[in-house]
Coordinates of C-alpha atoms and ligand atoms in Angstrom, one line a residue:
M1 CA -7.9 38.3 -3.5
S2 CA -11.5 38.9 -4.6
E3 CA -13.6 36.3 -6.4
F4 CA -13.4 38.3 -9.6
A5 CA -9.7 38.8 -9.4
L6 CA -9.4 35.0 -8.9
I7 CA -11.5 34.2 -11.9
D8 CA -9.5 36.7 -14.0
A9 CA -6.3 35.0 -12.8
L10 CA -7.6 31.6 -13.8
R11 CA -8.7 32.8 -17.2
A12 CA -5.4 34.5 -17.9
R13 CA -3.3 31.5 -16.9
T14 CA -5.3 28.8 -18.6
S15 CA -6.1 30.4 -21.9
V16 CA -6.2 28.0 -24.9
A17 CA -7.6 29.5 -28.1
R18 CA -10.3 27.5 -29.8
R19 CA -12.5 28.8 -32.6
D20 CA -15.4 26.7 -31.4
V21 CA -15.7 28.8 -28.2
A22 CA -18.2 31.4 -29.2
L23 CA -18.4 32.8 -25.7
G24 CA -16.1 31.7 -22.8
I25 CA -15.5 32.8 -19.2
G26 CA -17.3 36.0 -18.2
D27 CA -21.0 35.6 -19.1
D28 CA -23.7 33.5 -17.3
A29 CA -22.8 30.5 -19.4
A30 CA -20.4 29.5 -22.3
L31 CA -21.5 29.1 -25.9
L32 CA -19.8 26.2 -27.7
A33 CA -20.0 25.2 -31.3
V34 CA -20.4 21.4 -31.5
P35 CA -19.0 20.3 -34.9
D36 CA -21.7 19.2 -37.3
G37 CA -22.5 15.5 -37.1
Q38 CA -20.8 14.9 -33.8
Q39 CA -22.1 13.8 -30.5
L40 CA -21.2 15.8 -27.4
V41 CA -19.5 13.7 -24.7
A42 CA -19.8 15.0 -21.2
C43 CA -18.4 13.9 -17.8
T44 CA -17.6 15.3 -14.4
D45 CA -15.5 14.2 -11.5
T46 CA -14.9 15.8 -8.0
L47 CA -11.7 15.6 -6.0
V48 CA -12.2 16.3 -2.2
A49 CA -9.2 17.0 0.0
G50 CA -8.5 14.0 2.3
I51 CA -10.7 11.7 0.2
H52 CA -9.3 11.9 -3.3
F53 CA -6.0 13.5 -2.6
L54 CA -3.7 14.1 0.4
P55 CA -4.3 17.5 1.9
D56 CA -0.7 18.6 1.4
T57 CA -0.8 17.8 -2.4
A58 CA 1.1 20.5 -4.4
P59 CA -1.4 22.9 -6.0
E60 CA 0.2 22.3 -9.4
D61 CA -0.4 18.6 -9.1
L62 CA -4.0 19.1 -7.9
G63 CA -4.7 21.3 -10.9
W64 CA -3.3 18.7 -13.3
R65 CA -5.0 15.8 -11.6
A66 CA -8.5 17.4 -11.5
L67 CA -8.4 17.8 -15.3
A68 CA -6.6 14.5 -15.9
V69 CA -9.2 12.3 -14.2
N70 CA -11.9 13.9 -16.4
L71 CA -9.9 13.7 -19.6
S72 CA -9.3 10.0 -18.7
D73 CA -13.1 9.5 -18.8
L74 CA -13.2 11.1 -22.3
A75 CA -10.3 8.9 -23.4
A76 CA -12.2 5.8 -22.2
M77 CA -15.2 6.9 -24.4
G78 CA -12.9 7.4 -27.5
A79 CA -13.8 11.1 -27.4
E80 CA -11.7 14.0 -28.6
P81 CA -11.5 16.5 -25.8
A82 CA -12.5 20.2 -26.4
W83 CA -13.7 22.1 -23.4
A84 CA -13.7 22.1 -19.6
L85 CA -15.5 23.8 -16.7
L86 CA -14.0 24.2 -13.2
A87 CA -15.9 24.4 -10.0
L88 CA -13.5 25.4 -7.2
T89 CA -14.2 25.4 -3.5
L90 CA -11.4 27.0 -1.5
P91 CA -10.9 27.8 2.2
Q92 CA -9.2 31.0 1.2
A93 CA -8.4 32.8 -2.1
L94 CA -4.6 32.8 -1.9
P95 CA -3.1 34.2 -5.1
R96 CA -0.1 31.9 -4.8
F97 CA -2.3 28.8 -4.6
I98 CA -4.4 30.0 -7.6
D99 CA -1.3 30.7 -9.7
R100 CA 0.2 27.3 -9.0
F101 CA -3.1 25.4 -9.4
A102 CA -3.8 27.2 -12.7
A103 CA -0.2 26.3 -13.9
G104 CA -0.8 22.6 -13.4
F105 CA -4.3 22.7 -14.9
A106 CA -3.0 24.7 -17.9
E107 CA -0.1 22.5 -18.6
L108 CA -2.3 19.5 -19.2
A109 CA -5.1 21.6 -20.9
R110 CA -2.6 23.0 -23.4
A111 CA -1.1 19.6 -24.1
H112 CA -4.5 18.4 -25.3
G113 CA -5.9 21.7 -26.6
V114 CA -8.7 21.9 -24.0
A115 CA -10.2 25.4 -23.4
L116 CA -11.5 26.3 -19.9
V117 CA -14.8 28.0 -20.7
G118 CA -16.4 28.5 -17.3
G119 CA -16.9 27.3 -13.8
D120 CA -17.9 28.4 -10.3
T121 CA -15.9 29.6 -7.3
T122 CA -17.1 29.3 -3.7
Q123 CA -15.6 29.4 -0.2
G124 CA -15.5 26.2 1.8
P125 CA -13.4 23.0 2.4
L126 CA -11.0 22.4 -0.4
A127 CA -12.7 20.5 -3.3
V128 CA -12.3 20.7 -7.1
T129 CA -14.9 19.6 -9.6
V130 CA -14.1 19.6 -13.3
T131 CA -16.6 19.0 -16.1
A132 CA -15.0 17.9 -19.4
L133 CA -16.6 18.0 -22.8
G134 CA -15.5 16.4 -26.0
C135 CA -16.9 15.0 -29.3
V136 CA -17.3 11.7 -31.0
P137 CA -19.0 10.7 -34.3
P138 CA -22.3 8.9 -33.7
G139 CA -21.8 5.2 -33.2
R140 CA -18.1 5.5 -32.7
A141 CA -17.9 5.9 -28.9
L142 CA -16.3 3.2 -26.8
T143 CA -18.6 2.0 -24.0
R144 CA -18.6 -0.5 -21.2
R145 CA -21.2 -2.8 -22.7
G146 CA -19.8 -4.5 -25.8
A147 CA -17.4 -7.2 -24.5
K148 CA -18.0 -10.7 -25.8
A149 CA -16.8 -14.1 -24.8
G150 CA -13.7 -14.8 -26.7
D151 CA -12.5 -11.2 -26.8
A152 CA -9.0 -10.5 -25.5
V153 CA -8.5 -8.0 -22.6
F154 CA -5.8 -5.3 -22.8
V155 CA -4.5 -2.5 -20.6
T156 CA -2.4 0.6 -21.5
G157 CA 0.6 1.7 -19.6
T158 CA 1.5 0.1 -16.2
L159 CA -0.6 -0.6 -13.1
G160 CA -0.1 -0.1 -9.4
D161 CA 2.3 2.8 -9.4
A162 CA -0.1 5.4 -8.1
V163 CA -1.3 3.3 -5.2
A164 CA 2.3 2.4 -4.3
A165 CA 3.1 6.1 -4.0
L166 CA 0.0 6.5 -1.8
Y167 CA 1.2 3.7 0.5
G168 CA 4.5 5.6 1.0
L169 CA 3.1 9.1 1.4
R170 CA 0.1 8.1 3.5
D171 CA 1.2 5.1 5.4
G172 CA 5.0 5.4 5.5
N173 CA 5.2 2.0 3.7
F174 CA 7.9 2.8 1.1
G175 CA 8.8 -0.8 0.1
S176 CA 12.0 -2.7 0.7
G177 CA 15.0 -0.7 1.6
R178 CA 13.5 2.7 0.9
T179 CA 12.8 5.7 3.0
T180 CA 11.1 7.8 0.4
V181 CA 8.8 7.2 -2.5
A182 CA 10.5 6.5 -5.9
P183 CA 10.1 9.5 -8.2
A184 CA 8.5 7.5 -11.0
L185 CA 5.8 6.3 -8.6
L186 CA 5.1 9.9 -7.4
T187 CA 4.7 11.0 -11.0
A188 CA 2.1 8.3 -11.6
L189 CA 0.1 9.5 -8.6
N190 CA 0.4 13.2 -9.1
R191 CA 0.6 13.5 -12.9
P192 CA -1.6 10.8 -14.4
Q193 CA -1.5 10.8 -18.2
P194 CA -5.0 10.5 -19.7
R195 CA -4.7 8.0 -22.6
L196 CA -6.5 10.2 -25.2
A197 CA -4.5 9.1 -28.2
A198 CA -5.1 5.4 -27.3
G199 CA -8.9 6.0 -26.9
L200 CA -9.0 7.7 -30.4
A201 CA -7.0 4.9 -32.0
L202 CA -9.3 2.2 -30.5
R203 CA -12.5 3.6 -32.2
G204 CA -13.8 0.8 -34.4
I205 CA -11.5 -1.8 -32.7
A206 CA -12.3 -2.0 -29.0
T207 CA -15.6 -3.8 -28.2
A208 CA -15.6 -2.2 -24.7
C209 CA -13.5 0.2 -22.7
I210 CA -13.1 1.8 -19.2
D211 CA -10.5 3.8 -17.5
V212 CA -8.9 2.2 -14.4
S213 CA -9.7 4.7 -11.7
D214 CA -10.8 2.4 -8.9
G215 CA -8.7 -0.6 -9.6
L216 CA -8.4 -3.1 -12.5
L217 CA -10.6 -5.9 -10.9
A218 CA -13.3 -3.4 -10.0
D219 CA -13.3 -1.5 -13.2
L220 CA -13.1 -4.5 -15.5
G221 CA -15.9 -5.9 -13.3
H222 CA -18.1 -3.0 -14.4
V223 CA -17.4 -3.9 -18.1
C224 CA -18.2 -7.5 -17.4
A225 CA -21.4 -6.8 -15.5
L226 CA -22.7 -4.4 -18.2
S227 CA -21.6 -6.7 -21.0
G228 CA -23.0 -9.9 -19.4
V229 CA -19.7 -11.8 -19.5
G230 CA -16.8 -12.8 -17.2
A231 CA -13.1 -12.2 -17.5
E232 CA -9.9 -14.2 -16.7
L233 CA -6.7 -12.3 -16.2
D234 CA -3.1 -13.7 -16.2
A235 CA -1.6 -12.2 -13.1
D236 CA 1.9 -12.6 -14.5
A237 CA 1.1 -10.7 -17.6
L238 CA 0.0 -7.6 -15.8
P239 CA 2.3 -4.7 -16.8
V240 CA 4.3 -3.5 -13.8
S241 CA 6.8 -0.6 -14.0
A242 CA 10.5 -1.1 -13.3
A243 CA 10.1 1.4 -10.4
L244 CA 7.3 -0.7 -8.8
A245 CA 9.1 -4.0 -9.4
A246 CA 12.2 -2.6 -7.7
T247 CA 10.3 -1.4 -4.7
F248 CA 7.9 -4.2 -3.7
E249 CA 8.0 -8.0 -3.9
H250 CA 6.2 -9.7 -6.8
A251 CA 3.1 -10.7 -4.9
A252 CA 2.6 -7.1 -3.6
C253 CA 3.1 -5.7 -7.1
I254 CA 0.4 -8.0 -8.5
D255 CA -1.9 -7.0 -5.6
M256 CA -1.4 -3.3 -6.4
A257 CA -1.8 -3.9 -10.1
L258 CA -5.1 -5.7 -9.6
A259 CA -6.7 -3.7 -6.8
G260 CA -4.9 -0.3 -6.7
G261 CA -6.7 2.7 -8.0
D262 CA -5.8 6.2 -9.4
N263 CA -3.8 4.8 -12.4
Y264 CA -6.0 6.1 -15.2
E265 CA -5.0 3.6 -17.8
L266 CA -7.5 2.2 -20.3
C267 CA -8.7 -1.3 -19.9
F268 CA -10.4 -2.5 -23.1
T269 CA -11.5 -5.6 -24.9
A270 CA -11.2 -6.5 -28.6
P271 CA -11.8 -9.6 -30.7
A272 CA -8.8 -12.0 -30.1
A273 CA -8.2 -12.1 -33.9
R274 CA -7.5 -8.4 -33.8
A275 CA -4.8 -8.5 -31.2
A276 CA -2.0 -7.8 -33.7
E277 CA -4.0 -4.8 -35.0
V278 CA -4.4 -3.5 -31.4
A279 CA -0.6 -3.8 -30.9
R280 CA 0.0 -2.0 -34.2
V281 CA -2.4 1.0 -33.7
L282 CA -1.1 1.5 -30.1
A283 CA 2.6 1.0 -30.9
Q284 CA 3.0 4.7 -31.5
V285 CA 0.9 6.1 -28.7
P286 CA 2.2 7.0 -25.2
G287 CA 2.0 4.2 -22.6
G288 CA 2.0 1.2 -24.9
V289 CA -0.4 -1.8 -24.4
T290 CA -0.4 -5.2 -22.8
H291 CA -2.6 -8.3 -23.5
I292 CA -3.6 -9.4 -20.0
G293 CA -6.4 -11.9 -20.3
R294 CA -9.7 -12.9 -22.0
I295 CA -13.4 -12.5 -21.8
V296 CA -15.4 -15.7 -21.0
A297 CA -19.0 -16.7 -20.7
G298 CA -20.4 -16.2 -17.2
S299 CA -19.7 -13.4 -14.8
G300 CA -17.1 -11.9 -12.5
V301 CA -13.4 -11.3 -12.9
V302 CA -10.7 -13.7 -11.7
A303 CA -6.9 -13.5 -11.9
R304 CA -4.8 -16.6 -12.1
D305 CA -1.1 -17.2 -11.5
A306 CA 1.1 -19.3 -13.8
H307 CA -0.2 -22.6 -12.1
G308 CA -3.8 -21.6 -12.7
A309 CA -4.4 -20.8 -9.0
R310 CA -6.7 -17.9 -8.3
V311 CA -5.0 -14.8 -7.0
V312 CA -6.8 -13.2 -4.0
T313 CA -6.3 -9.5 -3.5
R314 CA -6.3 -7.7 -0.1
S315 CA -9.0 -5.4 -1.3
A316 CA -11.4 -5.3 -4.2
G317 CA -10.8 -1.7 -5.2
W318 CA -12.1 1.7 -4.1
E319 CA -15.7 2.3 -3.5
H320 CA -17.3 5.3 -1.7
F321 CA -19.7 4.6 1.2
A322 CA -18.3 1.1 1.3
R323 CA -17.4 1.4 5.0
Ligands
LIG1 P1 -22.8 33.5 -11.9 O1 -23.0 34.3 -10.6 O2 -23.7 34.0 -13.0 O3 -22.8 32.1 -11.7 P2 -20.0 33.7 -11.6 O4 -19.6 35.0 -10.9 O5 -20.1 32.5 -10.8 O6 -21.4 34.0 -12.4 O7 -19.0 33.5 -12.8 C1 -18.7 34.5 -13.7 C2 -18.0 33.9 -14.9 O8 -16.8 33.3 -14.4 C3 -18.8 32.8 -15.5 O9 -18.5 32.9 -16.9 C4 -18.2 31.5 -14.9 O10 -18.3 30.5 -15.8 C5 -16.8 32.0 -14.7 N1 -16.1 31.3 -13.6 C6 -16.4 31.3 -12.3 N2 -15.6 30.6 -11.5 C7 -14.8 30.0 -12.4 C8 -13.7 29.0 -12.3 N3 -13.3 28.5 -11.1 N4 -13.1 28.7 -13.4 C9 -13.5 29.1 -14.6 N5 -14.4 30.0 -14.8 C10 -15.1 30.4 -13.7
LIG2 MG1 -21.6 31.0 -10.4

């Protein structure tokens, strides 16, 4: 397959019509009409085989995931997604791989009306970089720096599922009595759902927001550091899926919920007096929401059990170049 046939195949399989795309794939760069009075929100994330995904990941799942991790960043900003660029590095241009990759990418892109407007294609070890672009009215973006002592801490969806799937696939640790990974856990790892509707609903309510890509303790730690506050989490309040609870003992579930990455839920803060409003605006969006703790004066994030004892996790979360 030639480079140009490959780009054509990607374009054909991922087409999403948007009137704000003045010029898409095919020229030296795309021309995009940013709506009047909006800020452009831009982010990019790379997935490298063997680092961010298992080398035998299905191409459909890789296509979905590469876009999902970026849309999750837009969600955490309270942005409305619009466009994406895709830089693909492939060992070989196999038509079957491209078809399947594009199908997974397109499934998520269509679900959120995101148009693929450009990218780059090179030969080399398998790696995928997506750049996602979206819009937000000035002053309405959710950032990491507004958390205040007294705020409540919330998280969407459930935590720990994706890392549990990874323990099974990568390490052969399937949990009690199992010889395979539970399907619900696999879905969490391979098809993360960017919480875009939640991010939009939280404009004007959340004081700070981040997506949980590296692990709750690590990511909430970033919010605390930038906001100049600390956080206390109630370990027993952490939302754990039925699939995870059925697979691992309670302490292991809590560990995965606190330290496991790849879940792409939103962790956010809001004034405690607005907790009922948070529950109301998120009642209708996918994933739901759980009140998991509070922001305090000071620094650092601690989780406590029902007796007030500090919960110590096996690892603090994912960090590149850490070892
Ligand atoms: P240039 O040499 O000017 O960088 P390319 O041949 O790399 O041009 O790309 C030609 C067109 O195809 C451009 O519009 C580019 O954005 C698009 N394109 C290249 N690779 C991809 C890809 N993986 N996904 C989407 N669009 C792509
Ligand atoms: Mg190029």
